[in-house]
Short mmCIF file of C-alpha atoms in Angstrom, two decimals:
data_model
loop_
_atom_site.label_atom_id
_atom_site.label_comp_id
_atom_site.label_asym_id
_atom_site.label_seq_id
_atom_site.Cartn_x
_atom_site.Cartn_y
_atom_site.Cartn_z
CA MET A 30 -35.99 -91.20 -60.62
CA GLY A 31 -37.17 -92.07 -57.11
CA GLY A 32 -40.34 -93.65 -56.03
CA TYR A 33 -41.32 -95.84 -59.13
CA GLY A 34 -43.36 -98.82 -59.24
CA ASP A 35 -45.89 -97.45 -56.78
CA VAL A 36 -47.48 -95.00 -59.02
CA LYS A 37 -49.65 -95.92 -61.65
CA LEU A 38 -48.65 -94.07 -65.16
CA LEU A 39 -50.27 -96.10 -67.67
CA ASN A 40 -54.22 -96.73 -68.15
CA ASP A 41 -55.54 -100.31 -68.62
CA ASP A 42 -55.88 -99.70 -72.43
CA GLY A 43 -52.17 -98.78 -72.78
CA THR A 44 -52.62 -95.01 -73.13
CA ARG A 45 -50.91 -92.63 -70.56
CA LEU A 46 -52.60 -90.58 -67.66
CA ASP A 47 -53.31 -87.72 -69.95
CA GLY A 48 -54.80 -89.83 -72.75
CA ARG A 49 -51.72 -89.86 -75.06
CA ALA A 50 -50.36 -92.78 -76.90
CA ILE A 51 -47.10 -94.02 -75.76
CA ASP A 52 -45.16 -92.35 -78.88
CA GLU A 53 -47.33 -89.28 -79.00
CA MET A 54 -46.12 -85.70 -77.98
CA ARG A 55 -47.64 -83.13 -76.20
CA PRO A 56 -49.00 -80.15 -78.38
CA VAL A 57 -46.18 -77.87 -79.59
CA GLU A 58 -46.64 -74.21 -80.65
CA ILE A 59 -43.66 -72.26 -82.07
CA ARG A 60 -43.51 -68.54 -82.83
CA ALA A 61 -40.31 -66.55 -84.31
CA GLY A 62 -39.48 -62.95 -83.85
CA VAL A 63 -41.40 -62.32 -80.66
CA LEU A 64 -38.88 -59.88 -78.60
CA PRO A 65 -38.24 -56.63 -80.45
CA ALA A 66 -35.14 -55.58 -78.60
CA ALA A 67 -33.30 -59.01 -79.84
CA ASP A 68 -31.47 -59.73 -82.90
CA GLY A 69 -33.34 -63.06 -83.26
CA SER A 70 -35.96 -64.57 -80.96
CA ALA A 71 -38.51 -67.41 -80.58
CA TYR A 72 -41.20 -68.47 -78.38
CA VAL A 73 -42.02 -72.16 -77.85
CA LYS A 74 -44.88 -73.88 -75.87
CA HIS A 75 -44.63 -77.60 -75.43
CA GLY A 76 -47.17 -79.03 -73.33
CA LEU A 77 -47.41 -76.76 -70.30
CA ASN A 78 -43.67 -75.70 -70.82
CA GLU A 79 -42.93 -72.19 -72.20
CA ALA A 80 -39.74 -70.78 -73.25
CA ILE A 81 -38.63 -67.77 -74.69
CA VAL A 82 -35.04 -67.19 -76.33
CA ALA A 83 -33.43 -64.04 -77.42
CA VAL A 84 -30.28 -64.05 -79.52
CA TYR A 85 -27.64 -61.03 -79.66
CA GLY A 86 -24.89 -60.84 -81.83
CA PRO A 87 -22.30 -61.82 -83.25
CA MET A 88 -20.80 -59.19 -81.32
CA GLU A 89 -17.29 -58.51 -79.97
CA ALA A 90 -16.33 -61.10 -77.45
CA HIS A 91 -15.81 -59.50 -74.05
CA PRO A 92 -13.80 -60.12 -71.80
CA ARG A 93 -11.18 -60.89 -74.33
CA ARG A 94 -10.04 -64.00 -72.72
CA ILE A 95 -13.06 -65.72 -73.84
CA GLN A 96 -12.35 -65.07 -77.45
CA LEU A 97 -11.44 -67.89 -79.83
CA GLN A 98 -9.13 -66.92 -82.72
CA ASP A 99 -10.73 -69.22 -85.35
CA GLN A 100 -14.37 -69.25 -84.23
CA ALA A 101 -17.23 -67.49 -82.44
CA VAL A 102 -18.14 -68.36 -78.93
CA LEU A 103 -21.50 -69.27 -78.10
CA ASP A 104 -22.39 -67.67 -74.56
CA VAL A 105 -25.68 -69.42 -73.58
CA ARG A 106 -27.56 -68.94 -70.56
CA TYR A 107 -30.52 -71.20 -69.39
CA ASN A 108 -32.60 -69.59 -66.60
CA MET A 109 -35.76 -70.40 -64.94
CA ALA A 110 -38.03 -67.35 -64.13
CA PRO A 111 -38.89 -67.32 -60.32
CA PHE A 112 -42.58 -67.95 -61.02
CA SER A 113 -42.04 -70.60 -63.58
CA THR A 114 -42.39 -73.68 -61.18
CA SER A 115 -44.71 -74.70 -58.34
CA ASP A 116 -42.68 -73.38 -55.64
CA ARG A 117 -40.74 -70.09 -56.39
CA ILE A 118 -37.04 -70.54 -57.47
CA ARG A 119 -34.86 -67.80 -56.00
CA PRO A 120 -33.34 -65.91 -59.13
CA GLY A 121 -30.01 -66.26 -59.97
CA PHE A 122 -27.71 -69.21 -61.48
CA ASN A 123 -27.53 -72.55 -59.63
CA ARG A 124 -25.67 -76.03 -60.45
CA ARG A 125 -28.53 -77.19 -62.65
CA SER A 126 -28.66 -74.25 -64.79
CA ARG A 127 -25.21 -73.95 -65.07
CA GLU A 128 -24.76 -77.58 -66.42
CA ILE A 129 -27.80 -77.28 -68.80
CA SER A 130 -26.21 -73.92 -70.01
CA LYS A 131 -22.90 -75.53 -70.66
CA VAL A 132 -24.09 -78.60 -72.61
CA THR A 133 -26.66 -76.64 -74.52
CA ALA A 134 -23.94 -74.22 -75.66
CA GLU A 135 -21.73 -77.21 -76.85
CA ALA A 136 -24.83 -78.50 -78.63
CA LEU A 137 -25.63 -75.17 -80.56
CA ALA A 138 -21.93 -74.80 -81.22
CA SER A 139 -22.06 -78.04 -83.09
CA VAL A 140 -24.67 -76.70 -85.63
CA VAL A 141 -23.95 -73.08 -85.79
CA LEU A 142 -21.25 -72.18 -88.42
CA VAL A 143 -18.97 -70.69 -85.45
CA GLU A 144 -16.00 -70.64 -87.81
CA ARG A 145 -17.58 -67.80 -89.79
CA TYR A 146 -17.06 -65.23 -87.02
CA PRO A 147 -13.62 -65.66 -85.37
CA ARG A 148 -13.00 -63.71 -82.02
CA SER A 149 -16.69 -62.90 -81.57
CA LYS A 150 -19.53 -64.01 -79.37
CA ILE A 151 -23.08 -65.13 -79.92
CA ARG A 152 -25.39 -64.65 -76.95
CA VAL A 153 -28.27 -67.13 -76.56
CA GLU A 154 -30.49 -66.33 -73.57
CA ILE A 155 -32.96 -68.94 -72.85
CA GLU A 156 -35.72 -67.98 -70.23
CA ILE A 157 -38.07 -70.61 -68.97
CA LEU A 158 -41.48 -69.01 -68.03
CA SER A 159 -43.42 -72.09 -67.13
CA ALA A 160 -41.86 -75.39 -66.49
CA GLU A 161 -43.55 -78.92 -66.50
CA ALA A 162 -41.02 -81.54 -67.29
CA GLY A 163 -38.58 -81.31 -70.37
CA THR A 164 -37.63 -77.58 -70.08
CA ARG A 165 -34.09 -78.18 -71.47
CA CYS A 166 -35.44 -79.69 -74.56
CA VAL A 167 -37.93 -76.94 -75.21
CA GLY A 168 -35.17 -74.47 -74.65
CA ILE A 169 -32.99 -76.18 -77.35
CA THR A 170 -35.91 -76.03 -79.69
CA ALA A 171 -36.53 -72.29 -79.37
CA ALA A 172 -32.83 -71.58 -79.25
CA ALA A 173 -32.35 -73.22 -82.86
CA VAL A 174 -35.23 -70.93 -84.07
CA ALA A 175 -33.96 -67.72 -82.38
CA LEU A 176 -30.68 -68.38 -84.08
CA ALA A 177 -32.16 -68.81 -87.61
CA ASP A 178 -34.29 -65.81 -86.85
CA ALA A 179 -31.26 -63.81 -86.22
CA GLY A 180 -29.80 -64.74 -89.67
CA ILE A 181 -26.94 -66.74 -87.97
CA PRO A 182 -25.92 -69.58 -90.48
CA MET A 183 -26.28 -73.01 -89.36
CA ARG A 184 -25.84 -76.56 -90.75
CA ASP A 185 -29.30 -77.38 -89.48
CA LEU A 186 -31.74 -76.67 -86.74
CA ILE A 187 -31.89 -78.65 -83.70
CA VAL A 188 -34.86 -80.26 -82.07
CA GLY A 189 -35.10 -80.97 -78.28
CA VAL A 190 -37.18 -83.95 -77.49
CA ALA A 191 -37.23 -86.56 -74.87
CA ALA A 192 -38.07 -90.07 -74.49
CA GLY A 193 -38.31 -92.32 -71.03
CA LYS A 194 -39.67 -95.24 -69.43
CA VAL A 195 -42.81 -95.61 -67.37
CA GLU A 196 -44.10 -99.06 -65.88
CA ASP A 197 -41.56 -100.78 -67.95
CA THR A 198 -42.91 -99.15 -71.30
CA VAL A 199 -40.80 -96.72 -73.49
CA VAL A 200 -42.75 -93.48 -74.01
CA LEU A 201 -42.02 -90.53 -75.99
CA ASP A 202 -42.18 -86.89 -74.28
CA LEU A 203 -42.42 -87.44 -70.61
CA ASP A 204 -44.80 -85.15 -68.62
CA LYS A 205 -44.22 -83.97 -64.93
CA ALA A 206 -45.61 -87.03 -63.34
CA GLU A 207 -43.73 -89.40 -65.64
CA ASP A 208 -40.69 -87.57 -65.12
CA ASN A 209 -41.16 -87.65 -61.33
CA TYR A 210 -42.14 -91.29 -60.84
CA GLY A 211 -40.82 -92.89 -64.37
CA GLN A 212 -37.77 -95.27 -64.66
CA ALA A 213 -35.81 -93.35 -67.24
CA ASP A 214 -35.39 -89.94 -69.14
CA LEU A 215 -33.39 -89.51 -72.13
CA PRO A 216 -33.58 -85.90 -73.35
CA MET A 217 -31.76 -85.51 -76.76
CA GLY A 218 -31.03 -82.77 -79.46
CA ILE A 219 -31.52 -83.92 -82.90
CA MET A 220 -30.58 -82.43 -86.25
CA PRO A 221 -33.48 -83.79 -88.34
CA ALA A 222 -31.97 -82.93 -91.89
CA THR A 223 -28.48 -84.61 -91.15
CA GLY A 224 -29.67 -87.21 -88.77
CA GLU A 225 -27.05 -86.27 -86.13
CA ILE A 226 -27.39 -85.94 -82.43
CA ALA A 227 -25.92 -82.82 -80.98
CA PHE A 228 -27.30 -83.09 -77.35
CA MET A 229 -27.81 -86.14 -75.06
CA GLN A 230 -28.28 -86.74 -71.48
CA MET A 231 -29.88 -89.75 -69.68
CA ASP A 232 -30.81 -90.98 -66.42
CA GLY A 233 -32.64 -93.87 -65.12
CA ASP A 234 -32.52 -97.54 -66.16
CA LEU A 235 -32.68 -98.62 -69.83
CA SER A 236 -31.83 -101.76 -71.54
CA MET A 237 -30.23 -101.82 -75.07
CA ASP A 238 -33.48 -102.68 -76.91
CA GLU A 239 -35.43 -99.90 -74.81
CA LEU A 240 -32.71 -97.33 -75.67
CA ASN A 241 -33.10 -98.05 -79.36
CA THR A 242 -36.87 -97.59 -78.93
CA ALA A 243 -36.59 -94.45 -77.14
CA ILE A 244 -34.09 -93.08 -79.86
CA GLU A 245 -36.56 -94.24 -82.62
CA TYR A 246 -39.29 -92.14 -80.80
CA CYS A 247 -37.12 -89.11 -80.27
CA PHE A 248 -36.20 -88.87 -84.12
CA LYS A 249 -39.91 -89.51 -84.86
CA GLY A 250 -41.09 -86.54 -82.61
CA ALA A 251 -38.04 -84.44 -83.72
CA ALA A 252 -39.42 -84.73 -87.21
CA ASP A 253 -42.65 -83.21 -86.20
CA ILE A 254 -41.35 -80.37 -84.18
CA TYR A 255 -38.88 -79.62 -87.26
CA GLU A 256 -41.75 -79.04 -89.49
CA LEU A 257 -43.24 -76.57 -86.86
CA GLN A 258 -39.66 -74.78 -86.54
CA LYS A 259 -39.56 -74.28 -90.26
CA ALA A 260 -43.14 -73.09 -90.54
CA ALA A 261 -42.55 -70.49 -87.67
CA LEU A 262 -39.53 -69.09 -89.55
CA LYS A 263 -41.44 -69.04 -92.93
CA ASP A 264 -44.49 -67.30 -91.13
CA ARG A 265 -42.18 -64.72 -89.58
CA TYR A 266 -40.75 -63.76 -93.08
CA ASP A 267 -44.25 -63.85 -94.75
CA GLY A 268 -44.96 -61.10 -92.49
CA GLY A 269 -47.30 -63.39 -90.28
CA VAL A 270 -45.92 -62.48 -86.82
CA SER A 271 -45.25 -59.30 -84.84
CA GLN A 272 -42.73 -56.56 -86.07
CA MET B 16 -21.36 -48.30 -71.82
CA SER B 17 -19.25 -47.78 -75.01
CA THR B 18 -21.42 -45.95 -77.46
CA GLN B 19 -20.91 -42.24 -76.69
CA THR B 20 -20.91 -40.90 -80.22
CA VAL B 21 -24.39 -42.03 -81.09
CA PRO B 22 -26.20 -40.57 -77.98
CA GLN B 23 -24.47 -37.26 -78.99
CA LEU B 24 -25.95 -37.29 -82.49
CA LEU B 25 -29.35 -38.55 -81.24
CA ARG B 26 -29.57 -35.65 -78.65
CA GLN B 27 -28.95 -33.11 -81.37
CA GLN B 28 -31.58 -34.75 -83.56
CA LEU B 29 -34.18 -35.16 -80.57
CA ALA B 30 -33.56 -31.36 -79.89
CA ILE B 31 -34.06 -30.22 -83.33
CA LEU B 32 -37.45 -32.25 -83.36
CA ALA B 33 -38.50 -30.72 -80.08
CA GLU B 34 -38.19 -27.17 -81.41
CA SER B 35 -41.39 -28.01 -83.48
CA ASP B 36 -42.79 -30.17 -80.66
CA GLN B 37 -42.27 -33.50 -82.61
CA ARG B 38 -41.10 -36.88 -81.33
CA ILE B 39 -38.75 -39.38 -83.14
CA ASP B 40 -41.44 -41.92 -83.63
CA GLY B 41 -44.18 -39.28 -84.67
CA ARG B 42 -46.34 -39.25 -81.55
CA GLY B 43 -47.57 -36.24 -79.77
CA ARG B 44 -45.76 -34.98 -76.53
CA TRP B 45 -48.30 -36.76 -74.11
CA GLU B 46 -49.22 -39.62 -76.41
CA MET B 47 -48.79 -43.28 -75.25
CA ARG B 48 -47.45 -46.23 -77.36
CA ASP B 49 -49.80 -49.26 -78.28
CA ILE B 50 -50.08 -51.51 -75.53
CA ASP B 51 -51.43 -55.05 -75.03
CA LEU B 52 -52.22 -56.51 -71.65
CA GLU B 53 -52.66 -60.38 -70.96
CA VAL B 54 -53.43 -61.70 -67.45
CA GLY B 55 -53.55 -65.23 -66.15
CA CYS B 56 -51.12 -66.31 -68.89
CA LEU B 57 -48.53 -68.45 -66.99
CA TYR B 58 -49.47 -71.93 -65.69
CA ASN B 59 -47.17 -72.26 -62.53
CA ALA B 60 -47.85 -68.64 -61.36
CA GLU B 61 -50.58 -67.96 -58.80
CA GLY B 62 -51.02 -64.77 -60.50
CA SER B 63 -49.58 -63.37 -63.88
CA ALA B 64 -49.60 -60.71 -66.55
CA LYS B 65 -47.77 -60.00 -69.75
CA VAL B 66 -47.36 -56.36 -71.22
CA THR B 67 -46.37 -55.62 -74.48
CA TRP B 68 -45.75 -51.78 -74.44
CA GLY B 69 -44.32 -50.58 -77.78
CA ASP B 70 -41.24 -52.68 -78.04
CA THR B 71 -41.15 -53.64 -74.23
CA VAL B 72 -42.13 -56.93 -73.19
CA ILE B 73 -42.42 -57.56 -69.51
CA TYR B 74 -44.13 -60.67 -67.56
CA ALA B 75 -45.08 -60.53 -63.69
CA GLY B 76 -45.59 -63.51 -61.87
CA VAL B 77 -47.13 -63.74 -58.49
CA LYS B 78 -45.91 -66.87 -56.02
CA PHE B 79 -46.91 -67.33 -52.37
CA GLU B 80 -44.61 -68.35 -49.47
CA ILE B 81 -45.61 -69.19 -45.67
CA ARG B 82 -43.58 -67.16 -43.32
CA THR B 83 -43.51 -66.12 -39.64
CA PRO B 84 -44.96 -62.70 -39.54
CA TYR B 85 -42.55 -59.55 -38.40
CA ASP B 86 -42.71 -59.00 -34.62
CA ASP B 87 -44.34 -55.73 -35.00
CA ARG B 88 -47.22 -57.16 -37.37
CA PRO B 89 -48.17 -60.44 -35.87
CA ALA B 90 -51.28 -60.68 -38.01
CA GLN B 91 -50.16 -59.25 -41.24
CA GLY B 92 -48.80 -60.85 -44.36
CA SER B 93 -46.33 -59.24 -46.29
CA LEU B 94 -45.23 -58.29 -49.80
CA MET B 95 -41.79 -58.69 -51.60
CA CYS B 96 -41.45 -57.27 -54.91
CA GLY B 97 -38.20 -57.83 -57.20
CA SER B 98 -37.14 -57.37 -60.52
CA GLU B 99 -34.07 -58.37 -62.67
CA LEU B 100 -32.81 -56.72 -65.74
CA ARG B 101 -31.45 -60.13 -67.14
CA PRO B 102 -29.30 -60.20 -70.33
CA VAL B 103 -32.35 -61.45 -72.29
CA ALA B 104 -33.94 -58.25 -72.33
CA HIS B 105 -31.36 -56.12 -74.23
CA ARG B 106 -27.64 -56.38 -75.30
CA LYS B 107 -26.77 -53.68 -72.93
CA TYR B 108 -27.49 -56.00 -70.13
CA ASP B 109 -24.59 -58.04 -68.68
CA PRO B 110 -25.12 -61.23 -66.45
CA GLY B 111 -24.48 -61.05 -62.95
CA PRO B 112 -25.83 -59.86 -59.70
CA PRO B 113 -28.65 -57.40 -59.83
CA SER B 114 -27.59 -54.01 -61.01
CA PRO B 115 -28.49 -50.64 -59.43
CA GLU B 116 -30.82 -50.09 -62.48
CA SER B 117 -32.97 -53.18 -61.84
CA ILE B 118 -33.06 -52.87 -57.92
CA GLU B 119 -34.50 -49.27 -58.54
CA LEU B 120 -37.17 -50.62 -60.81
CA GLY B 121 -38.27 -53.38 -58.36
CA ARG B 122 -38.11 -51.06 -55.60
CA VAL B 123 -40.27 -48.11 -57.19
CA VAL B 124 -42.67 -50.50 -58.43
CA ASP B 125 -42.90 -52.04 -54.83
CA ARG B 126 -43.44 -48.69 -53.49
CA GLY B 127 -46.29 -47.72 -55.66
CA ILE B 128 -48.12 -50.98 -54.86
CA ARG B 129 -47.19 -51.04 -50.95
CA GLU B 130 -48.07 -47.59 -50.31
CA SER B 131 -51.36 -47.49 -52.11
CA GLY B 132 -52.55 -50.08 -49.39
CA CYS B 133 -54.01 -52.09 -52.35
CA ILE B 134 -53.54 -55.39 -50.65
CA ASP B 135 -55.41 -56.50 -47.51
CA MET B 136 -52.51 -57.64 -45.50
CA ALA B 137 -54.86 -58.70 -42.60
CA ASN B 138 -56.25 -61.17 -44.84
CA LEU B 139 -53.15 -62.85 -45.47
CA CYS B 140 -52.82 -64.10 -41.93
CA ILE B 141 -52.90 -67.96 -41.24
CA VAL B 142 -51.98 -68.15 -37.60
CA PRO B 143 -51.31 -64.85 -35.59
CA GLY B 144 -47.97 -64.83 -34.56
CA GLU B 145 -46.84 -67.84 -36.28
CA LYS B 146 -47.94 -68.38 -40.02
CA VAL B 147 -48.74 -65.64 -42.58
CA TRP B 148 -48.43 -65.52 -46.32
CA MET B 149 -45.71 -63.71 -48.09
CA VAL B 150 -46.80 -62.38 -51.49
CA VAL B 151 -43.77 -62.77 -53.86
CA LEU B 152 -44.07 -60.62 -57.08
CA ASP B 153 -41.38 -60.93 -59.56
CA ILE B 154 -40.94 -58.61 -62.54
CA HIS B 155 -39.50 -60.33 -65.56
CA VAL B 156 -38.47 -58.09 -68.33
CA LEU B 157 -37.83 -59.77 -71.66
CA SER B 158 -37.60 -56.69 -74.02
CA ASP B 159 -36.27 -53.32 -73.21
CA GLY B 160 -37.84 -50.99 -75.75
CA GLY B 161 -38.18 -48.14 -73.22
CA ASN B 162 -40.27 -47.17 -70.25
CA LEU B 163 -39.78 -50.32 -68.37
CA PHE B 164 -41.31 -48.42 -65.22
CA ASP B 165 -44.76 -48.09 -66.48
CA ALA B 166 -45.00 -51.32 -68.15
CA ALA B 167 -43.53 -53.14 -64.97
CA GLY B 168 -45.95 -51.38 -62.92
CA LEU B 169 -48.84 -52.41 -65.00
CA ALA B 170 -47.79 -56.14 -65.20
CA ALA B 171 -47.24 -56.03 -61.45
CA ILE B 172 -50.88 -54.60 -60.30
CA ALA B 173 -52.60 -56.78 -63.23
CA ALA B 174 -50.85 -60.05 -61.90
CA LEU B 175 -51.81 -59.15 -58.38
CA ARG B 176 -55.36 -58.69 -59.27
CA ASN B 177 -55.40 -61.83 -61.01
CA ALA B 178 -53.77 -63.98 -58.19
CA THR B 179 -55.30 -66.67 -56.15
CA VAL B 180 -53.99 -67.59 -52.60
CA PRO B 181 -52.84 -71.33 -52.98
CA ALA B 182 -54.09 -72.22 -49.53
CA ALA B 183 -55.09 -75.66 -50.62
CA ARG B 184 -51.66 -76.90 -52.08
CA PHE B 185 -50.10 -75.57 -48.67
CA ASP B 186 -52.88 -77.48 -46.52
CA VAL B 187 -54.08 -74.44 -44.80
CA GLY B 188 -57.79 -73.98 -46.12
CA GLU B 189 -59.40 -73.31 -49.42
CA ASP B 190 -57.88 -71.37 -52.22
CA TYR B 191 -59.27 -67.59 -52.33
CA GLN B 192 -58.68 -64.66 -54.41
CA LEU B 193 -55.79 -62.35 -53.35
CA PRO B 194 -57.79 -59.38 -51.74
CA VAL B 195 -56.51 -56.26 -54.16
CA SER B 196 -58.82 -53.28 -53.64
CA LEU B 197 -57.19 -50.65 -55.33
CA THR B 198 -55.31 -50.25 -58.62
CA PRO B 199 -52.40 -47.99 -58.36
CA ILE B 200 -50.83 -47.07 -61.83
CA MET B 201 -47.46 -45.62 -62.65
CA THR B 202 -46.84 -43.01 -65.32
CA THR B 203 -43.37 -41.88 -66.29
CA PHE B 204 -41.99 -38.73 -68.02
CA THR B 205 -38.67 -38.29 -69.59
CA ARG B 206 -36.87 -34.93 -70.56
CA VAL B 207 -36.36 -35.29 -74.20
CA GLY B 208 -34.82 -32.44 -76.33
CA GLY B 209 -35.39 -30.07 -73.49
CA ARG B 210 -38.92 -30.68 -72.62
CA LEU B 211 -40.65 -33.44 -70.60
CA VAL B 212 -42.60 -36.08 -72.65
CA TYR B 213 -44.75 -39.06 -71.62
CA ASP B 214 -43.75 -42.86 -72.31
CA ALA B 215 -40.21 -42.50 -73.81
CA ASN B 216 -39.02 -45.05 -76.05
CA GLU B 217 -35.57 -46.58 -76.27
CA GLU B 218 -34.00 -44.00 -78.60
CA GLU B 219 -35.59 -41.18 -76.39
CA GLU B 220 -34.26 -42.74 -72.97
CA LEU B 221 -30.86 -43.14 -74.84
CA GLY B 222 -30.71 -39.43 -75.81
CA GLY B 223 -32.53 -38.01 -73.13
CA ASP B 224 -32.09 -36.59 -69.62
CA GLU B 225 -34.02 -37.28 -66.17
CA ARG B 226 -37.11 -39.30 -65.60
CA VAL B 227 -39.90 -38.68 -63.32
CA SER B 228 -42.18 -41.50 -62.11
CA VAL B 229 -45.61 -40.89 -60.48
CA THR B 230 -47.86 -43.76 -59.12
CA LEU B 231 -51.38 -42.52 -58.64
CA GLY B 232 -54.20 -44.62 -56.71
CA ASP B 233 -57.88 -44.81 -57.56
CA THR B 234 -58.75 -41.58 -55.85
CA GLY B 235 -56.01 -39.66 -57.60
CA ALA B 236 -53.75 -39.59 -54.69
CA MET B 237 -50.04 -39.85 -55.20
CA HIS B 238 -48.50 -43.23 -53.85
CA SER B 239 -44.97 -42.99 -54.92
CA MET B 240 -42.71 -40.52 -56.83
CA GLN B 241 -39.21 -41.10 -58.12
CA LYS B 242 -36.77 -38.95 -59.90
CA GLY B 243 -33.92 -40.81 -61.74
CA LEU B 244 -31.01 -39.98 -63.96
CA LYS B 245 -29.07 -36.70 -64.22
CA GLY B 246 -31.34 -33.65 -64.66
CA THR B 247 -33.62 -31.20 -62.85
CA PHE B 248 -37.15 -30.09 -63.25
CA THR B 249 -39.23 -27.27 -61.92
CA PRO B 250 -42.43 -27.11 -59.89
CA PRO B 251 -44.68 -25.88 -62.76
CA GLU B 252 -43.27 -28.81 -64.89
CA LEU B 253 -44.31 -31.34 -62.17
CA ALA B 254 -47.71 -29.79 -61.94
CA GLU B 255 -48.10 -30.14 -65.60
CA ILE B 256 -47.15 -33.71 -65.72
CA LEU B 257 -49.36 -34.52 -62.90
CA ASP B 258 -52.21 -33.42 -65.00
CA VAL B 259 -51.26 -35.58 -67.73
CA ALA B 260 -50.53 -38.56 -65.41
CA ALA B 261 -54.13 -38.47 -64.12
CA GLU B 262 -55.67 -38.95 -67.49
CA HIS B 263 -53.54 -41.67 -68.35
CA CYS B 264 -53.81 -43.53 -65.10
CA LYS B 265 -57.70 -43.52 -65.41
CA ASN B 266 -57.32 -44.99 -68.87
CA LEU B 267 -54.79 -47.65 -67.83
CA ARG B 268 -57.00 -48.51 -64.79
CA GLU B 269 -59.94 -49.10 -66.93
CA LEU B 270 -57.71 -51.51 -69.21
CA VAL B 271 -56.85 -53.50 -66.03
CA ASP B 272 -60.33 -53.60 -64.94
CA SER B 273 -61.39 -54.87 -68.28
CA LYS B 274 -58.95 -57.77 -68.17
CA VAL B 275 -59.30 -58.88 -64.79
CA ASN B 276 -62.61 -60.66 -63.41
#
């Protein structure tokens, strides 16, 4: 979180540079069933972020050494398209995408009923097409919808949402400037129906009180996105979306 | 791949259909699937396009980098075109380094664009001998429902015609439209049930034989051809598909024209 202090991120009236209130999210749009080749898929646009997720499986787990005798393995890949950022990204895995893939897989394994499918594999392919701060959260939101779209039983959906701190003020859903020049970033994966947290990372500087406010904002934001996730799935099976 | 029984049954079915000149999805022999083209759809790309072609979904994105020019062309920009068949696109694709299939796809699309001369490379020079623009075109396949070549070729040229050179962001002048003067279009034919058909879908590719791709320019000239997969064809067959290709290229070029500026 370099360079904070010298960049102004809040307006004099307390709103943010893009006009949002401190506890207001960027606009979110969700669609289910967008990729014909996949068993389940979802598209999420969150601010200027765009993610598409494909789910394949459950299928036989290859190679065999990755099999688990009592549950399915979630094989999750988070990947940024080369043209998703301001400077082109060289294709292929890097340390950042490997870490995000790992913790995302663990979050999704906490909500999918993996014990239903011993020795099998469920592939979750997260493709970021456009990135503007918060892509791991958008990927999680989309992955949950894609898993549900694939008909895979889950305890709840997961919503990816972040809070952070700019100019000593806790705000919901950091945009790019706030992410680059703010003081803290707290991405979370929230299960809105059960109130559990399945994913959490944090970097920066937060007091206990600020953390509590940030968590409160995340749950509030998650409740709104949860409604959009459910609406996208209902719309899909009302015959509203492609296929 | 581990599914040999299904293609054998599928091949028989496709052969039976071919006897009465039918296709597995009810199309005519030279008929194209429904397609949709969106341009300028990606925020961070300097040019972009999304093609939905039957069950195939492909994005193309254009980015720019500043490079030193090649020694033999000190005042010319360059083009790099790549594609990856990532595991998102189908259950048959595994993670890992680019497969021969994805390299072939990227290179065939590259040749159609490069050899048509549609990009004015002299217009991509910043400082002769020192700095030129490299146009980087990435093909991103999200759903493989068959005929990736034509969908990738269409996405590629639409993204290029939509692209803006981001000179201001790199502090080398004002932004300007990437000069693309021509619209090369690729058409691909696949042997299904013993005869060549246009725009094979996923099942027809699985139960079919060789594929022949042809890229035609605005004047009808050929800019790239590629025969792939096991199988052979005859000169009369090639002549026949070139006639069909000309008609489809014209229609697809009109579609691109209608979507970009």
